[in-house]
Coordinates of N, CA and C in Angstrom, one line a residue:
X1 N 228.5 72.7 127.0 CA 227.2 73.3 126.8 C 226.2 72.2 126.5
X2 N 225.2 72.6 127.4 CA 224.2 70.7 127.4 C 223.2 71.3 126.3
X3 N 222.7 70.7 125.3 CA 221.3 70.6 124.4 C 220.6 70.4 124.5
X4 N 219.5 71.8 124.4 CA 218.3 71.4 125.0 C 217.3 70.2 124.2
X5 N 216.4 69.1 125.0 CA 215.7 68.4 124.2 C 214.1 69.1 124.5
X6 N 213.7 68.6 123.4 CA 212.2 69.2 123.4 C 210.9 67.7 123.2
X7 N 209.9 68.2 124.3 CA 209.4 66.5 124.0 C 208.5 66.9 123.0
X8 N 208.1 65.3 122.1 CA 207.3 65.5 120.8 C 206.0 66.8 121.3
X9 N 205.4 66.7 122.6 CA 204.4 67.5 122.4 C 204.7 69.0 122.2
X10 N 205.9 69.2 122.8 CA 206.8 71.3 123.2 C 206.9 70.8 121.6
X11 N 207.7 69.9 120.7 CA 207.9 70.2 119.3 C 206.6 70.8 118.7
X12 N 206.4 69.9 118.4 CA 204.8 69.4 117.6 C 204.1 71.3 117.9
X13 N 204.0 71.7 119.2 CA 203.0 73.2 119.2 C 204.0 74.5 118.7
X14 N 205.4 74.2 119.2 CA 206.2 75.4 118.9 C 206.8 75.2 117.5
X15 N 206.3 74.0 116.5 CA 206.6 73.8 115.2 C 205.3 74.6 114.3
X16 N 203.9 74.2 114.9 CA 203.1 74.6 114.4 C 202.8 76.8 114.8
X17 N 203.3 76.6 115.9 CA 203.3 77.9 115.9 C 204.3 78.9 115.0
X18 N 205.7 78.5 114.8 CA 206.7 78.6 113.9 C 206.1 78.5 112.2
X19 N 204.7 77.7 112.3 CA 204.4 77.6 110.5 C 203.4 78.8 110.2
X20 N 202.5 78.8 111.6 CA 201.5 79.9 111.4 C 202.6 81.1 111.3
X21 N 203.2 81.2 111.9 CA 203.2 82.7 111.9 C 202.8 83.9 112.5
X22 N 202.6 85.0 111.6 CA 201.8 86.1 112.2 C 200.3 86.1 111.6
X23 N 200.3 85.0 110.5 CA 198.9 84.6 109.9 C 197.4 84.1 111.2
X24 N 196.1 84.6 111.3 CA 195.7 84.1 112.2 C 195.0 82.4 111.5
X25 N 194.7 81.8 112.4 CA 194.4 80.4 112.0 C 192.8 80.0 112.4
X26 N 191.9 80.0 111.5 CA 190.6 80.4 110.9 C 190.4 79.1 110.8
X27 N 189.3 78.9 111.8 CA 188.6 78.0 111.6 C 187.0 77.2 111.6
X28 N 186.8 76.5 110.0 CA 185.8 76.5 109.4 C 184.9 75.1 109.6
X29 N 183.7 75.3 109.4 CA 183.0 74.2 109.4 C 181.6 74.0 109.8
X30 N 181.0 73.4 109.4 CA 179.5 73.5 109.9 C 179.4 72.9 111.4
X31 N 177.9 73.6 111.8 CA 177.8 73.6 113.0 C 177.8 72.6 113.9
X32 N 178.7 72.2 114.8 CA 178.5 71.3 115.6 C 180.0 70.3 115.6
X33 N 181.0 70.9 114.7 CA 182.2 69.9 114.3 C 183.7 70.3 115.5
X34 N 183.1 71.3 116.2 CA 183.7 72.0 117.1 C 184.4 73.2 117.2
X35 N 184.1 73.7 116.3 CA 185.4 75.2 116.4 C 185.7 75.4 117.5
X36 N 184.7 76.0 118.1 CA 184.9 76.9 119.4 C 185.5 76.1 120.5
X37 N 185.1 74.9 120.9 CA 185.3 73.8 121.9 C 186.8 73.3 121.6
X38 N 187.5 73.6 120.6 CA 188.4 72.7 119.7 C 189.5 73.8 120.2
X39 N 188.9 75.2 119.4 CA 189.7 76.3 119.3 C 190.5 77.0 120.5
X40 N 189.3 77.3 121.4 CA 190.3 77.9 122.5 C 191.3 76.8 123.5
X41 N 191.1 75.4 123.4 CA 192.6 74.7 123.9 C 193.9 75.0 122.6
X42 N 193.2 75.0 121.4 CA 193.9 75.3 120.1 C 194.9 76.5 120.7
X43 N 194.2 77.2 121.1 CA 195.2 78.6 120.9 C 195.9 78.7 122.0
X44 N 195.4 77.9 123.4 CA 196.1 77.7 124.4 C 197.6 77.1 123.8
X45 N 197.2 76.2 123.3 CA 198.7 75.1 122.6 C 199.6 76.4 122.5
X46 N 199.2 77.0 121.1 CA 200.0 78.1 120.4 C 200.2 79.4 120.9
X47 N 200.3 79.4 122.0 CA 200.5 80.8 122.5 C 199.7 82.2 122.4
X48 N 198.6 81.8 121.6 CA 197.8 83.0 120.8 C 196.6 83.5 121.0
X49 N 196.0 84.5 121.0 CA 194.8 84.8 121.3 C 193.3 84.0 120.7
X50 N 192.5 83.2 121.2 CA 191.1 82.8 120.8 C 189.5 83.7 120.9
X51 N 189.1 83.8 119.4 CA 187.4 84.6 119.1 C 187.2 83.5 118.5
X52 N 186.0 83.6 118.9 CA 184.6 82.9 118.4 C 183.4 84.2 117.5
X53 N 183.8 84.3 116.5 CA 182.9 85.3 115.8 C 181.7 85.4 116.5
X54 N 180.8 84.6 116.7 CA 179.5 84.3 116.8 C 179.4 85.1 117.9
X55 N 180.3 84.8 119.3 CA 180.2 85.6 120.4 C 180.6 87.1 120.1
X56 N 181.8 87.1 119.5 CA 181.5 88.7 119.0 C 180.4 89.3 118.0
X57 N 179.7 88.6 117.1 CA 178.6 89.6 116.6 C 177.7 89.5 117.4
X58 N 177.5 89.1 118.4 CA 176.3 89.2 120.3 C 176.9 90.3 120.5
X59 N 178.3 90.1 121.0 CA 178.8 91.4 121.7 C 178.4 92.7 120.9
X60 N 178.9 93.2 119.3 CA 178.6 93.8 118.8 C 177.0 94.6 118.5
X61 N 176.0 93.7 118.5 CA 174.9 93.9 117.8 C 173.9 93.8 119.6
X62 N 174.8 93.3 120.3 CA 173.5 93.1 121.7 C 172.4 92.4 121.3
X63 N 172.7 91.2 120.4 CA 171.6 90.2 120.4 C 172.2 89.1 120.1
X64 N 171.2 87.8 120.6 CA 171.9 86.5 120.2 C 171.8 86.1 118.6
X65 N 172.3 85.0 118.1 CA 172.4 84.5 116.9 C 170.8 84.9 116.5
X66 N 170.2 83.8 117.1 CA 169.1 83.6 117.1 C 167.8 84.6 117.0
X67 N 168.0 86.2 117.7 CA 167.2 86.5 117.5 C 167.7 88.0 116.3
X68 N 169.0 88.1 116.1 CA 169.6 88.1 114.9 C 168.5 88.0 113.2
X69 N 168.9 86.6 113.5 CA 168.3 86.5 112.3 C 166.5 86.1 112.3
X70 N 165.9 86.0 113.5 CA 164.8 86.6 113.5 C 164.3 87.9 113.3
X71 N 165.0 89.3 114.0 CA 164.9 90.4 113.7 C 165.2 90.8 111.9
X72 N 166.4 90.2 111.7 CA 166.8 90.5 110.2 C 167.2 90.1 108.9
X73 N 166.7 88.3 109.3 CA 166.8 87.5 108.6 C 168.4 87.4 108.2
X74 N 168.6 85.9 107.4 CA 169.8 85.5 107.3 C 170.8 86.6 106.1
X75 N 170.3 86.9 105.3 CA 171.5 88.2 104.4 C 172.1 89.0 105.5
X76 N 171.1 90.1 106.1 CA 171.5 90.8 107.4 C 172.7 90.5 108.2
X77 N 172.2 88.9 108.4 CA 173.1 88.6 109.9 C 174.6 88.0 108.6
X78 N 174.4 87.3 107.6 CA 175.9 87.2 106.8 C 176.5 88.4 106.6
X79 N 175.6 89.6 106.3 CA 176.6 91.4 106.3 C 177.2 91.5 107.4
X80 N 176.5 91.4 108.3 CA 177.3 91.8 109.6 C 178.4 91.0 110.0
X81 N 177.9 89.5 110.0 CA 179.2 88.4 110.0 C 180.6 88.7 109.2
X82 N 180.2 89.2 107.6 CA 181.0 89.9 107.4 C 182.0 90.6 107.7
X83 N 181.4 92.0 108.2 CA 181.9 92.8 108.6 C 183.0 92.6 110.0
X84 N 182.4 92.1 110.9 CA 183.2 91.7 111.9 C 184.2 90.4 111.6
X85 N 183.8 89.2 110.8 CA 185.4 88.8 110.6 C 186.4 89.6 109.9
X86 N 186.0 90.4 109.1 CA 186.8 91.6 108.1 C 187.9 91.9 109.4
X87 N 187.0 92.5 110.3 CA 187.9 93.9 111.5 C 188.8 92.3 112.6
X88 N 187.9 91.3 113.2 CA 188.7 90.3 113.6 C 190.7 89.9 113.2
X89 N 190.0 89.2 111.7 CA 190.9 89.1 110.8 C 192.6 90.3 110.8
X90 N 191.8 91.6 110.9 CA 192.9 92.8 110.8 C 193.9 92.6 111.9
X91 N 193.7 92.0 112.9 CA 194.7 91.6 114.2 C 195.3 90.3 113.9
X92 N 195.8 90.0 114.5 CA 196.4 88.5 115.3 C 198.1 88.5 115.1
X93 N 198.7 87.2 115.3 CA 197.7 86.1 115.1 C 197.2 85.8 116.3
X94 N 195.6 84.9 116.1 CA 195.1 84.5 116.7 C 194.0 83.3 116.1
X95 N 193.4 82.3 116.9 CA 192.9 81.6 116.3 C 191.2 81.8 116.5
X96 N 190.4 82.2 115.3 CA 189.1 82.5 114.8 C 188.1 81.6 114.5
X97 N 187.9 81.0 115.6 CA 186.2 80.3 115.1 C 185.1 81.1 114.7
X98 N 185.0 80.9 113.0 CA 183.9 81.1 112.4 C 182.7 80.4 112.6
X99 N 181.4 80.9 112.4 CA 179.7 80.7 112.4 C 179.7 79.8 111.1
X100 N 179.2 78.4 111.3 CA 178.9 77.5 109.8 C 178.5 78.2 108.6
X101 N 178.2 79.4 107.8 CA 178.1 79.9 107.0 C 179.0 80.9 106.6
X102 N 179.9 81.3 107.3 CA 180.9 82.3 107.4 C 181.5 82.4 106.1
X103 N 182.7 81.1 105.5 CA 183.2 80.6 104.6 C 182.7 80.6 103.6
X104 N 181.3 80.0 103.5 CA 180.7 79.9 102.5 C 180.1 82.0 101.9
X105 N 180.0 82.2 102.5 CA 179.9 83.6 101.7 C 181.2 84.0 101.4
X106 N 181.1 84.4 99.5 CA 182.3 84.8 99.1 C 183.3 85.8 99.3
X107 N 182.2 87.1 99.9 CA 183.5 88.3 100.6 C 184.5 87.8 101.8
X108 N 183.4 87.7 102.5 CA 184.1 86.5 103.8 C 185.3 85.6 103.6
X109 N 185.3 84.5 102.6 CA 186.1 83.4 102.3 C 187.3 84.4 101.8
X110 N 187.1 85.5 101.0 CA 188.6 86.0 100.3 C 189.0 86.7 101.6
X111 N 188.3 87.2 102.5 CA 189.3 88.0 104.0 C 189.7 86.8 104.5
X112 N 189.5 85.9 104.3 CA 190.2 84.8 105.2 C 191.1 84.1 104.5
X113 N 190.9 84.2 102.8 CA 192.2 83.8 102.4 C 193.5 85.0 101.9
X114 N 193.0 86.1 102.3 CA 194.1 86.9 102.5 C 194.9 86.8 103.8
X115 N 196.0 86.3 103.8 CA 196.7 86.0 104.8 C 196.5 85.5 106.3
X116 N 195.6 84.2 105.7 CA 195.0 83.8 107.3 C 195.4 82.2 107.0
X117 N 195.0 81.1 107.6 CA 195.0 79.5 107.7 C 194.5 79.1 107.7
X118 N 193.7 78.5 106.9 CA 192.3 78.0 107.1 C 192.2 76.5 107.7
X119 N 191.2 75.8 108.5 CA 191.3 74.8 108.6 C 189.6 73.9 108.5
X120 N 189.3 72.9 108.1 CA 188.0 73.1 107.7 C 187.9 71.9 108.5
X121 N 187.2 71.9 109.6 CA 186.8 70.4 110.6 C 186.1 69.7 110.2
X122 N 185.7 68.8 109.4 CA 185.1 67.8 108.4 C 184.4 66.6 109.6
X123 N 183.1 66.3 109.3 CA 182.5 65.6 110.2 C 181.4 65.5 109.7
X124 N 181.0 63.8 109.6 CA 180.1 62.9 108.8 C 178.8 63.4 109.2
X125 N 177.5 63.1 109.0 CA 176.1 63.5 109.3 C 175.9 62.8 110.7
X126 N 176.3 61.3 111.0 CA 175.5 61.0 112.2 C 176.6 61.5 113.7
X127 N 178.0 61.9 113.4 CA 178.4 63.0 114.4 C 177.8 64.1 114.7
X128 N 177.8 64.7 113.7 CA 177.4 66.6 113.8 C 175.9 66.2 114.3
X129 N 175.0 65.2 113.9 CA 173.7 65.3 114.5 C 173.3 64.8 115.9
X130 N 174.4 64.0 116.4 CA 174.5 63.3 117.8 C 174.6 64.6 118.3
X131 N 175.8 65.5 117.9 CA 176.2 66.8 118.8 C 175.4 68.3 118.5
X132 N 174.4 68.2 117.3 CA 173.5 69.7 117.4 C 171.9 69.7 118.1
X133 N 171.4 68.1 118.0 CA 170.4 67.9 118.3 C 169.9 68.0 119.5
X134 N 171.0 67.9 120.7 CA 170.4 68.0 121.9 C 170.1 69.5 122.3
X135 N 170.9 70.6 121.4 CA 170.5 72.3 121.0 C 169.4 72.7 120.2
X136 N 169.0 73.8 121.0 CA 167.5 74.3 120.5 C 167.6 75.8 119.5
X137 N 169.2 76.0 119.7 CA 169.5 77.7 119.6 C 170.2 77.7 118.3
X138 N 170.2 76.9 117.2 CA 170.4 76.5 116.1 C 169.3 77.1 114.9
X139 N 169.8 78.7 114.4 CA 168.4 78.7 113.6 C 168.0 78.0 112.6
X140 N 169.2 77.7 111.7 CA 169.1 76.6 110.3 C 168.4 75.5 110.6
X141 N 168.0 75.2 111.8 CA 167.6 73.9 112.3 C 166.3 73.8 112.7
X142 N 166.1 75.3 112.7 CA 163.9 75.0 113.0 C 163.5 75.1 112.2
X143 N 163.3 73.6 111.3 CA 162.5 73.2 110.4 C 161.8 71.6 110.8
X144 N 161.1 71.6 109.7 CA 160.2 70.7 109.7 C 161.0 68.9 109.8
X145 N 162.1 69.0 109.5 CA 163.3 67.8 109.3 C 164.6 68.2 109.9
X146 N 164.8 68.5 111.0 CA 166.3 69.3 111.2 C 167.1 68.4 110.3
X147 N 167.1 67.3 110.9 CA 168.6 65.9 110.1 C 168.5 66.2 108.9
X148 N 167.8 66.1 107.7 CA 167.6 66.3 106.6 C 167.8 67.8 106.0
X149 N 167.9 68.6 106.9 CA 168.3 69.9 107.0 C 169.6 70.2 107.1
X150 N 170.4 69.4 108.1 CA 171.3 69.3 108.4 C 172.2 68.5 107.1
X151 N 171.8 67.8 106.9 CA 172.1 66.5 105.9 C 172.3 67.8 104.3
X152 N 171.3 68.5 103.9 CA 171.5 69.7 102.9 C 172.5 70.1 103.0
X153 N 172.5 70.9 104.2 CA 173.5 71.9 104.3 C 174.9 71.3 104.0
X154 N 175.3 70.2 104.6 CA 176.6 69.5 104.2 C 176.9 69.5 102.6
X155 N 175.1 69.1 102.0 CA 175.8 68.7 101.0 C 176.3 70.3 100.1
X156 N 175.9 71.0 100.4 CA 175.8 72.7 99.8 C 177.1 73.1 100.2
X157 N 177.4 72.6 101.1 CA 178.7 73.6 101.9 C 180.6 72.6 101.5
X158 N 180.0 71.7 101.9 CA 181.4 70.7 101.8 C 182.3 71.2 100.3
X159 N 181.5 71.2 99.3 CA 182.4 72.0 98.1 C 182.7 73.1 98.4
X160 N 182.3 73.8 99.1 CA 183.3 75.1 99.5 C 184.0 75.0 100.6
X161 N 184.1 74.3 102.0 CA 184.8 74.2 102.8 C 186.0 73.3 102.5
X162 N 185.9 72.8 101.5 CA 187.1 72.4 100.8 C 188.2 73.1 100.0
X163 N 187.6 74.4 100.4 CA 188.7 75.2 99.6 C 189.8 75.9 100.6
X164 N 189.1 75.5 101.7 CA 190.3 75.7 102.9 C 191.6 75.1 102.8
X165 N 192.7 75.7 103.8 CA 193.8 75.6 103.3 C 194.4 73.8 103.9
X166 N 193.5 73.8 104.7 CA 193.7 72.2 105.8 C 192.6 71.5 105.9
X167 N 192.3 70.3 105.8 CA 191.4 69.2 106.1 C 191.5 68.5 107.2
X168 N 191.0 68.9 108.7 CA 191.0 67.9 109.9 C 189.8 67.1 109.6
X169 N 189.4 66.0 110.3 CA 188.3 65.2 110.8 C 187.9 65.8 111.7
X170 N 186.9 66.2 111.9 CA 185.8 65.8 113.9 C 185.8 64.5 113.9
X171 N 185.6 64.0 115.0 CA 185.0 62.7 115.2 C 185.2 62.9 116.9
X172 N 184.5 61.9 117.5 CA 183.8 61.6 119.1 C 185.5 61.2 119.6
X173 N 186.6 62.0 119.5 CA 187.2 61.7 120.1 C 187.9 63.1 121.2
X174 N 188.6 63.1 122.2 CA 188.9 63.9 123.4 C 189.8 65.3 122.6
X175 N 189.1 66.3 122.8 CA 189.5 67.6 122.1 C 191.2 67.8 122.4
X176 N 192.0 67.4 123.2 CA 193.6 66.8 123.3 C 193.7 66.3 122.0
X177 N 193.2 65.2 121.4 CA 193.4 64.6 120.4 C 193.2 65.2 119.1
X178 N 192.2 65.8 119.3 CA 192.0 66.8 118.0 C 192.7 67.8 117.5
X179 N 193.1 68.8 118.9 CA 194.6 69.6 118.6 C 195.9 69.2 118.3
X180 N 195.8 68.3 118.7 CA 197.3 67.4 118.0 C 197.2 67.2 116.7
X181 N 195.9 66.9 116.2 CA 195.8 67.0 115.1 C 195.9 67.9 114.1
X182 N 195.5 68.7 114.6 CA 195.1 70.3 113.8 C 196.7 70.6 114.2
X183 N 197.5 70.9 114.7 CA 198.4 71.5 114.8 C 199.8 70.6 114.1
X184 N 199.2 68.8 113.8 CA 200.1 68.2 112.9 C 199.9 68.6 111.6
X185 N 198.6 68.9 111.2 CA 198.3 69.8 110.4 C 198.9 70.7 109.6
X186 N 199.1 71.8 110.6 CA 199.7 73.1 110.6 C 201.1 72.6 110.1
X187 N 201.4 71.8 110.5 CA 203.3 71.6 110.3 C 203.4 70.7 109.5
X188 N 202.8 69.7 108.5 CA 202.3 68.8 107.5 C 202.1 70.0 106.5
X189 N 201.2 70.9 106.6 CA 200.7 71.7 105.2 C 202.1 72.7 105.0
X190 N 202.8 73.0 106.1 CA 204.0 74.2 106.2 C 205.2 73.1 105.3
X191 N 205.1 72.2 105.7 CA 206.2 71.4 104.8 C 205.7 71.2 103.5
X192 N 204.3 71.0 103.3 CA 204.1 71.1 102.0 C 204.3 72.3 100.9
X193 N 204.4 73.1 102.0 CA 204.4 73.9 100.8 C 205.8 74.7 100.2
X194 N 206.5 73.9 101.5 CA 208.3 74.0 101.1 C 208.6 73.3 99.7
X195 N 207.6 72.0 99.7 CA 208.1 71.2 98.9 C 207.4 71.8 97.0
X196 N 206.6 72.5 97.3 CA 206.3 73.3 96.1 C 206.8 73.8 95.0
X197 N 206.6 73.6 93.6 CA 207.9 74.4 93.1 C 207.6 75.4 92.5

């Protein structure tokens, strides 16, 4: 009877899939650090279904982000955000890119730490600004200073997106690279927490 071998990359996704679980794997971070771009090769890896909240509160509400919280300003569009990662959440697993403020609202952050994974894409000021700036459809961002806007928000949010269950980097490198990461991740934090006592 011959043994099957498995190459580091078949380990590495069917290890991380083996740590997730039936938990979906939620992922956090301010705008521009990649969820979405990141996520759905993410879930390709793992065999699992990929949402982008953002595209489902359009689908749901029949409006963009943008005119969202024009029509109802930002509390409005965080209730609703709410609401639909709530119902999201109720499925999977699957892997869930959250809207940059998602986390940071506290009903939100406990549905996601009820039996979900968090992973929080961490990415310095002059990345995230190379990659939001050339976008117009950013509402946090029509102000009088976007960078400096941008530069707040980090500093407001990073203490809470650190309460997530994983810490990747963003950085300008090939989204291949970054799932490998996130998913060494996944199997790094799953052993840690074997080692727990």
């Amino acid at each position: 009877m011959s043994e099957q071998v498995l190459t580091p990359a078949e380990s590495l996704k069917d290890q991380a899939r083996l740590a997730l679980g039936q938990r979906n794997l939620v992922l956090v971070g301010l705008m521009g650090v990649g969820k979405s771009s990141i996520g759905r090769p993410l879930a390709q890896q793992l065999g699992i279904p990929f949402v982008d909240t953002d595209v489902e509160i359009e689908r749901v509400s029949h409006m963009t982000i943008t005119e969202l919280f024009a029509a109802y300003g930002e509390p409005e569009f965080r209730a609703l955000e709410t609401r639909v990662v709530k119902r999201l959440l109720e499925g999977g697993p699957r892997v869930v890119s959250t809207g940059g403020g998602a986390f940071i609202n506290e009903s939100t952050r406990q549905h996601v730490k009820r039996g979900s994974l968090s992973v929080w894409l961490k990415a310095d000021l002059d990345v995230l600004w190379n990659r939001v700036n050339k976008h117009d459809e950013r509402p946090l961002l029509k102000t009088e200073n976007p960078k400096q806007t941008l530069e707040n928000l980090m500093n407001a949010r990073y203490p809470i997106y650190e309460e997530a269950d994983l810490t990747v980097l963003s950085r300008n490198v090939g989204k291949d690279i970054m799932v490998k990461e996130i998913l060494a991740a996944i199997v790094e934090g799953k052993a840690a927490e074997g080692k727990m006592p």
